[in-house]
Amino acid sequence: MRFESTKDYVATEDLAIAVNAAVALERPLLVKGEPGTGKTELAKQVAASLGLPMIEWNIKSTTRAQQGLYEYDAVSRLRDSQLGDERVHDVANYIKKGKLWQAFEAEEKVVLLIDEVDKADIEFPNDLLQELDKMEFHVYETGETIRAKNRPVVIITSNNEKELPDAFLRRCFFHYIKFPDMDTMREIVEVHHPGIKEQLLTTALTQFYEIREQAGLKKKPSTSEVLDWLKLLLAEDMSPEDLQRDGATALPKLHGALLKNEQDVHLFERLAFLARREGR
């Protein structure tokens, strides 16, 4: 079982090595990187490349680790007992299996994605240490122990919004997805927009990287955003000449695809104003 780039996803050599190392070590792969660099998509492509089903657990700020194991609905059981429902005699009827339970009981090996782990409370990763390490957990209501039939390939993503505990990091194989360089970005664009004209692509990507490197930018545009931008440029049938900027038009064409807050829009407007004033 080896992961490589797929027809829908360009994986750099170091990323492919990290995925395969985590699979070989049977350790969770912790993937960090800027939003929009393909961390979530990586898990989907690993599953596709290895021919495995995928189970996805999307983490929110209110998510608790216990929800990944199971949840016991005591309220429903109490209500059913008051109504004389026969289901009340079997506590298993009131246990909802979480994503880890589903992955553990799967008849075949699966890819388990724990997406954006840094959104949850700081204790969330620590609360999953033993379960991810031993690949088992105890269900107190029924007295049973759930053990993984096949150890899943676990991929955990983080946008680096908060530090993760050292004990959690020790149990993971870590990889940081660097922002693609120009050559890699060309490969990515070719996957999503095959056959795009070379001159248009060169002009657009040059402008895109100039925007990313602009001092004072609050949110740098990501890979997903440049792909959206190029899609719009193609839909509008724009030429390389249409993308040229001067002092009066510092904002890129169709900038709403690239700049996602008013501070960054105002930054480019100020740059245009300063350029016009210096030109007088």
Tab-separated table of C-alpha atoms in Angstrom:
chain	number	residue	atom	x	y	z
A	1	MET	CA	0.000	0.000	0.000
A	2	ARG	CA	1.780	3.083	-1.256
A	3	PHE	CA	0.367	6.547	-1.802
A	4	GLU	CA	1.344	8.610	-4.832
A	5	SER	CA	-0.102	11.554	-6.718
A	6	THR	CA	-3.466	10.825	-8.323
A	7	LYS	CA	-5.057	12.242	-11.449
A	8	ASP	CA	-6.952	14.676	-9.197
A	9	TYR	CA	-4.243	15.562	-6.674
A	10	VAL	CA	-0.611	16.627	-6.978
A	11	ALA	CA	1.371	15.284	-4.016
A	12	THR	CA	4.924	16.523	-3.608
A	13	GLU	CA	7.583	13.898	-2.936
A	14	ASP	CA	7.954	14.840	0.737
A	15	LEU	CA	4.181	14.637	1.269
A	16	ALA	CA	3.983	11.180	-0.327
A	17	ILE	CA	6.904	10.041	1.861
A	18	ALA	CA	5.119	11.333	4.981
A	19	VAL	CA	1.882	9.512	4.137
A	20	ASN	CA	3.661	6.242	3.431
A	21	ALA	CA	5.792	6.553	6.572
A	22	ALA	CA	2.696	7.057	8.725
A	23	VAL	CA	1.028	4.028	7.108
A	24	ALA	CA	4.139	1.901	7.668
A	25	LEU	CA	4.509	3.023	11.296
A	26	GLU	CA	0.759	2.691	11.917
A	27	ARG	CA	0.808	6.144	13.453
A	28	PRO	CA	-1.695	8.958	12.890
A	29	LEU	CA	-0.475	11.430	10.266
A	30	LEU	CA	-0.784	14.988	11.567
A	31	VAL	CA	-0.929	17.415	8.640
A	32	LYS	CA	-0.581	21.150	9.176
A	33	GLY	CA	-0.562	23.986	6.679
A	34	GLU	CA	-2.321	27.140	5.566
A	35	PRO	CA	-6.073	26.863	4.981
A	36	GLY	CA	-6.708	25.914	1.377
A	37	THR	CA	-3.504	23.910	0.827
A	38	GLY	CA	-5.360	20.623	0.339
A	39	LYS	CA	-5.140	18.982	3.775
A	40	THR	CA	-8.701	17.660	3.794
A	41	GLU	CA	-8.503	16.666	0.137
A	42	LEU	CA	-5.325	14.729	0.946
A	43	ALA	CA	-7.270	12.247	3.079
A	44	LYS	CA	-9.794	11.698	0.291
A	45	GLN	CA	-7.034	11.114	-2.230
A	46	VAL	CA	-5.134	8.766	0.101
A	47	ALA	CA	-8.322	6.702	0.413
A	48	ALA	CA	-8.792	6.714	-3.367
A	49	SER	CA	-5.133	5.887	-4.049
A	50	LEU	CA	-5.058	2.987	-1.574
A	51	GLY	CA	-8.526	1.775	-2.540
A	52	LEU	CA	-9.934	2.205	0.970
A	53	PRO	CA	-13.266	3.564	2.255
A	54	MET	CA	-13.087	6.860	4.167
A	55	ILE	CA	-14.776	7.946	7.387
A	56	GLU	CA	-14.741	11.697	8.002
A	57	TRP	CA	-15.029	13.353	11.412
A	58	ASN	CA	-15.356	17.128	11.081
A	59	ILE	CA	-14.333	18.843	14.310
A	60	LYS	CA	-16.129	21.943	15.597
A	61	SER	CA	-15.482	24.187	18.586
A	62	THR	CA	-18.164	22.297	20.543
A	63	THR	CA	-16.971	18.790	19.610
A	64	ARG	CA	-15.983	16.513	22.485
A	65	ALA	CA	-13.674	13.527	22.173
A	66	GLN	CA	-16.356	11.248	23.634
A	67	GLN	CA	-18.537	11.922	20.589
A	68	GLY	CA	-15.942	10.174	18.440
A	69	LEU	CA	-16.373	7.039	20.523
A	70	TYR	CA	-20.090	6.951	21.318
A	71	GLU	CA	-22.920	8.910	22.935
A	72	TYR	CA	-25.414	7.514	25.437
A	73	ASP	CA	-28.928	8.989	25.136
A	74	ALA	CA	-30.142	8.750	28.733
A	75	VAL	CA	-33.004	11.192	28.102
A	76	SER	CA	-34.570	9.002	25.411
A	77	ARG	CA	-34.219	5.930	27.613
A	78	LEU	CA	-35.960	7.689	30.494
A	79	ARG	CA	-38.781	8.803	28.212
A	80	ASP	CA	-39.210	5.306	26.804
A	81	SER	CA	-39.272	3.821	30.309
A	82	GLN	CA	-42.120	6.172	31.236
A	83	LEU	CA	-43.988	5.070	28.102
A	84	GLY	CA	-43.396	1.383	28.808
A	85	ASP	CA	-41.355	0.810	25.654
A	86	GLU	CA	-39.700	-2.633	25.531
A	87	ARG	CA	-36.545	-1.121	23.984
A	88	VAL	CA	-35.636	0.291	27.378
A	89	HIS	CA	-34.427	-3.123	28.616
A	90	ASP	CA	-31.470	-3.084	26.212
A	91	VAL	CA	-29.147	-0.142	26.861
A	92	ALA	CA	-27.484	-0.698	23.487
A	93	ASN	CA	-30.595	0.787	21.854
A	94	TYR	CA	-29.591	4.166	23.282
A	95	ILE	CA	-25.957	4.214	22.270
A	96	LYS	CA	-24.991	6.124	19.128
A	97	LYS	CA	-21.723	4.979	17.595
A	98	GLY	CA	-19.128	7.666	16.877
A	99	LYS	CA	-16.707	7.900	13.971
A	100	LEU	CA	-13.912	6.045	15.795
A	101	TRP	CA	-16.284	3.200	16.671
A	102	GLN	CA	-17.358	3.007	13.021
A	103	ALA	CA	-13.710	2.890	11.910
A	104	PHE	CA	-12.800	0.270	14.526
A	105	GLU	CA	-15.654	-2.104	13.644
A	106	ALA	CA	-15.253	-1.802	9.864
A	107	GLU	CA	-14.688	-5.172	8.215
A	108	GLU	CA	-11.906	-3.719	6.065
A	109	LYS	CA	-9.165	-1.165	6.618
A	110	VAL	CA	-10.428	2.417	6.300
A	111	VAL	CA	-9.003	5.939	6.182
A	112	LEU	CA	-10.211	7.941	9.195
A	113	LEU	CA	-10.024	11.715	8.740
A	114	ILE	CA	-10.133	13.847	11.892
A	115	ASP	CA	-10.484	17.239	10.258
A	116	GLU	CA	-9.355	20.535	11.859
A	117	VAL	CA	-8.500	19.123	15.275
A	118	ASP	CA	-7.312	22.561	16.445
A	119	LYS	CA	-10.887	23.902	16.393
A	120	ALA	CA	-11.803	21.919	19.489
A	121	ASP	CA	-10.929	22.532	23.122
A	122	ILE	CA	-7.240	22.178	24.016
A	123	GLU	CA	-8.002	18.962	25.969
A	124	PHE	CA	-9.622	17.296	22.945
A	125	PRO	CA	-6.399	15.734	21.553
A	126	ASN	CA	-5.335	14.474	24.979
A	127	ASP	CA	-8.726	12.835	25.474
A	128	LEU	CA	-8.088	10.666	22.396
A	129	LEU	CA	-4.536	9.606	23.248
A	130	GLN	CA	-5.252	6.122	24.544
A	131	GLU	CA	-7.892	5.313	21.944
A	132	LEU	CA	-5.631	6.255	19.026
A	133	ASP	CA	-2.625	4.570	20.609
A	134	LYS	CA	-4.186	1.259	21.685
A	135	MET	CA	-6.945	1.265	19.043
A	136	GLU	CA	-9.564	0.271	21.613
A	137	PHE	CA	-11.950	1.815	24.145
A	138	HIS	CA	-14.397	0.686	26.821
A	139	VAL	CA	-18.180	1.217	26.698
A	140	TYR	CA	-19.143	1.639	30.344
A	141	GLU	CA	-22.906	1.342	29.800
A	142	THR	CA	-22.654	-2.134	28.231
A	143	GLY	CA	-19.337	-3.293	29.728
A	144	GLU	CA	-17.892	-4.188	26.325
A	145	THR	CA	-14.490	-3.257	24.905
A	146	ILE	CA	-14.386	-2.140	21.291
A	147	ARG	CA	-11.137	-3.079	19.524
A	148	ALA	CA	-10.163	-2.178	15.978
A	149	LYS	CA	-10.610	-5.151	13.632
A	150	ASN	CA	-8.219	-3.458	11.221
A	151	ARG	CA	-6.031	-0.546	12.284
A	152	PRO	CA	-7.304	2.447	10.272
A	153	VAL	CA	-5.085	4.920	8.442
A	154	VAL	CA	-5.642	8.014	10.590
A	155	ILE	CA	-5.105	11.452	9.074
A	156	ILE	CA	-5.479	14.470	11.363
A	157	THR	CA	-5.507	17.997	9.958
A	158	SER	CA	-4.775	21.282	11.707
A	159	ASN	CA	-4.800	24.895	10.538
A	160	ASN	CA	-2.280	25.710	13.278
A	161	GLU	CA	-4.754	27.938	15.108
A	162	LYS	CA	-3.566	26.649	18.478
A	163	GLU	CA	-0.712	24.540	19.807
A	164	LEU	CA	-1.375	20.838	20.257
A	165	PRO	CA	-0.226	18.964	23.403
A	166	ASP	CA	3.237	17.385	23.349
A	167	ALA	CA	1.875	13.984	24.393
A	168	PHE	CA	-0.415	14.029	21.362
A	169	LEU	CA	2.361	15.142	19.013
A	170	ARG	CA	4.613	12.288	20.185
A	171	ARG	CA	2.087	9.762	18.948
A	172	CYS	CA	1.811	11.269	15.456
A	173	PHE	CA	3.929	11.404	12.331
A	174	PHE	CA	4.052	15.097	11.444
A	175	HIS	CA	4.082	16.854	8.088
A	176	TYR	CA	3.719	20.527	7.237
A	177	ILE	CA	2.360	21.201	3.747
A	178	LYS	CA	4.402	24.093	2.423
A	179	PHE	CA	2.705	26.520	0.110
A	180	PRO	CA	3.356	25.305	-3.463
A	181	ASP	CA	6.111	26.990	-5.452
A	182	MET	CA	5.406	28.221	-8.972
A	183	ASP	CA	6.286	24.929	-10.698
A	184	THR	CA	4.165	22.834	-8.351
A	185	MET	CA	1.308	25.302	-8.690
A	186	ARG	CA	1.459	24.888	-12.462
A	187	GLU	CA	1.015	21.131	-12.004
A	188	ILE	CA	-1.938	21.711	-9.686
A	189	VAL	CA	-3.551	24.115	-12.146
A	190	GLU	CA	-3.094	21.610	-14.979
A	191	VAL	CA	-5.062	19.049	-12.966
A	192	HIS	CA	-7.999	21.420	-12.463
A	193	HIS	CA	-7.806	23.544	-15.629
A	194	PRO	CA	-6.062	21.432	-18.256
A	195	GLY	CA	-4.864	23.174	-21.386
A	196	ILE	CA	-4.894	26.729	-20.011
A	197	LYS	CA	-2.875	29.049	-22.248
A	198	GLU	CA	0.720	29.415	-21.096
A	199	GLN	CA	0.883	33.202	-21.311
A	200	LEU	CA	-2.321	33.672	-19.353
A	201	LEU	CA	-1.183	31.195	-16.701
A	202	THR	CA	2.234	32.828	-16.344
A	203	THR	CA	0.722	36.311	-16.022
A	204	ALA	CA	-1.929	35.177	-13.553
A	205	LEU	CA	0.429	33.186	-11.347
A	206	THR	CA	3.046	35.940	-11.339
A	207	GLN	CA	0.391	38.377	-10.170
A	208	PHE	CA	-0.950	35.881	-7.636
A	209	TYR	CA	2.460	35.389	-5.981
A	210	GLU	CA	3.047	39.161	-5.980
A	211	ILE	CA	-0.236	39.563	-4.109
A	212	ARG	CA	0.730	36.876	-1.582
A	213	GLU	CA	4.040	38.616	-0.917
A	214	GLN	CA	2.477	42.044	-0.431
A	215	ALA	CA	3.530	43.419	2.961
A	216	GLY	CA	0.635	44.079	5.328
A	217	LEU	CA	-1.707	41.501	3.811
A	218	LYS	CA	-3.976	40.077	6.513
A	219	LYS	CA	-5.007	36.880	4.692
A	220	LYS	CA	-2.882	35.527	1.898
A	221	PRO	CA	-4.873	33.909	-0.917
A	222	SER	CA	-4.561	30.125	-0.962
A	223	THR	CA	-4.354	27.385	-3.563
A	224	SER	CA	-8.116	26.887	-3.640
A	225	GLU	CA	-8.601	30.619	-4.162
A	226	VAL	CA	-6.191	30.890	-7.090
A	227	LEU	CA	-7.987	27.945	-8.719
A	228	ASP	CA	-11.306	29.763	-8.313
A	229	TRP	CA	-9.746	32.937	-9.702
A	230	LEU	CA	-8.389	31.149	-12.762
A	231	LYS	CA	-11.791	29.554	-13.332
A	232	LEU	CA	-13.337	33.027	-13.396
A	233	LEU	CA	-10.647	34.366	-15.726
A	234	LEU	CA	-11.359	31.525	-18.134
A	235	ALA	CA	-15.123	32.018	-17.855
A	236	GLU	CA	-14.697	35.729	-18.654
A	237	ASP	CA	-12.307	34.848	-21.513
A	238	MET	CA	-9.709	37.278	-20.196
A	239	SER	CA	-6.363	37.739	-21.896
A	240	PRO	CA	-2.982	38.387	-20.248
A	241	GLU	CA	-3.368	42.062	-21.220
A	242	ASP	CA	-6.651	42.257	-19.277
A	243	LEU	CA	-4.784	41.340	-16.098
A	244	GLN	CA	-2.229	44.134	-16.303
A	245	ARG	CA	-2.348	46.511	-13.369
A	246	ASP	CA	-1.123	50.081	-13.120
A	247	GLY	CA	-1.221	52.705	-10.418
A	248	ALA	CA	-4.885	53.391	-11.039
A	249	THR	CA	-5.905	49.743	-10.794
A	250	ALA	CA	-3.846	48.138	-8.031
A	251	LEU	CA	-6.661	45.711	-7.274
A	252	PRO	CA	-6.442	42.520	-9.315
A	253	LYS	CA	-9.238	41.762	-11.756
A	254	LEU	CA	-12.088	39.847	-10.076
A	255	HIS	CA	-10.310	40.401	-6.781
A	256	GLY	CA	-13.203	38.981	-4.734
A	257	ALA	CA	-11.888	35.512	-5.498
A	258	LEU	CA	-8.503	36.328	-3.959
A	259	LEU	CA	-9.009	38.997	-1.288
A	260	LYS	CA	-11.449	37.915	1.405
A	261	ASN	CA	-11.622	40.845	3.808
A	262	GLU	CA	-12.035	44.596	3.585
A	263	GLN	CA	-8.640	45.342	5.164
A	264	ASP	CA	-6.804	43.708	2.273
A	265	VAL	CA	-9.025	45.421	-0.319
A	266	HIS	CA	-8.317	48.770	1.347
A	267	LEU	CA	-4.590	47.961	1.350
A	268	PHE	CA	-4.545	47.682	-2.439
A	269	GLU	CA	-6.728	50.767	-2.783
A	270	ARG	CA	-4.211	52.715	-0.694
A	271	LEU	CA	-1.373	51.405	-2.847
A	272	ALA	CA	-3.210	52.672	-5.925
A	273	PHE	CA	-3.760	56.059	-4.297
A	274	LEU	CA	-0.088	56.390	-3.344
A	275	ALA	CA	0.995	55.382	-6.834
A	276	ARG	CA	-1.277	58.001	-8.400
A	277	ARG	CA	-0.018	60.698	-6.026
A	278	GLU	CA	3.626	59.871	-6.778
A	279	GLY	CA	2.836	59.990	-10.490
A	280	ARG	CA	1.654	63.600	-10.365
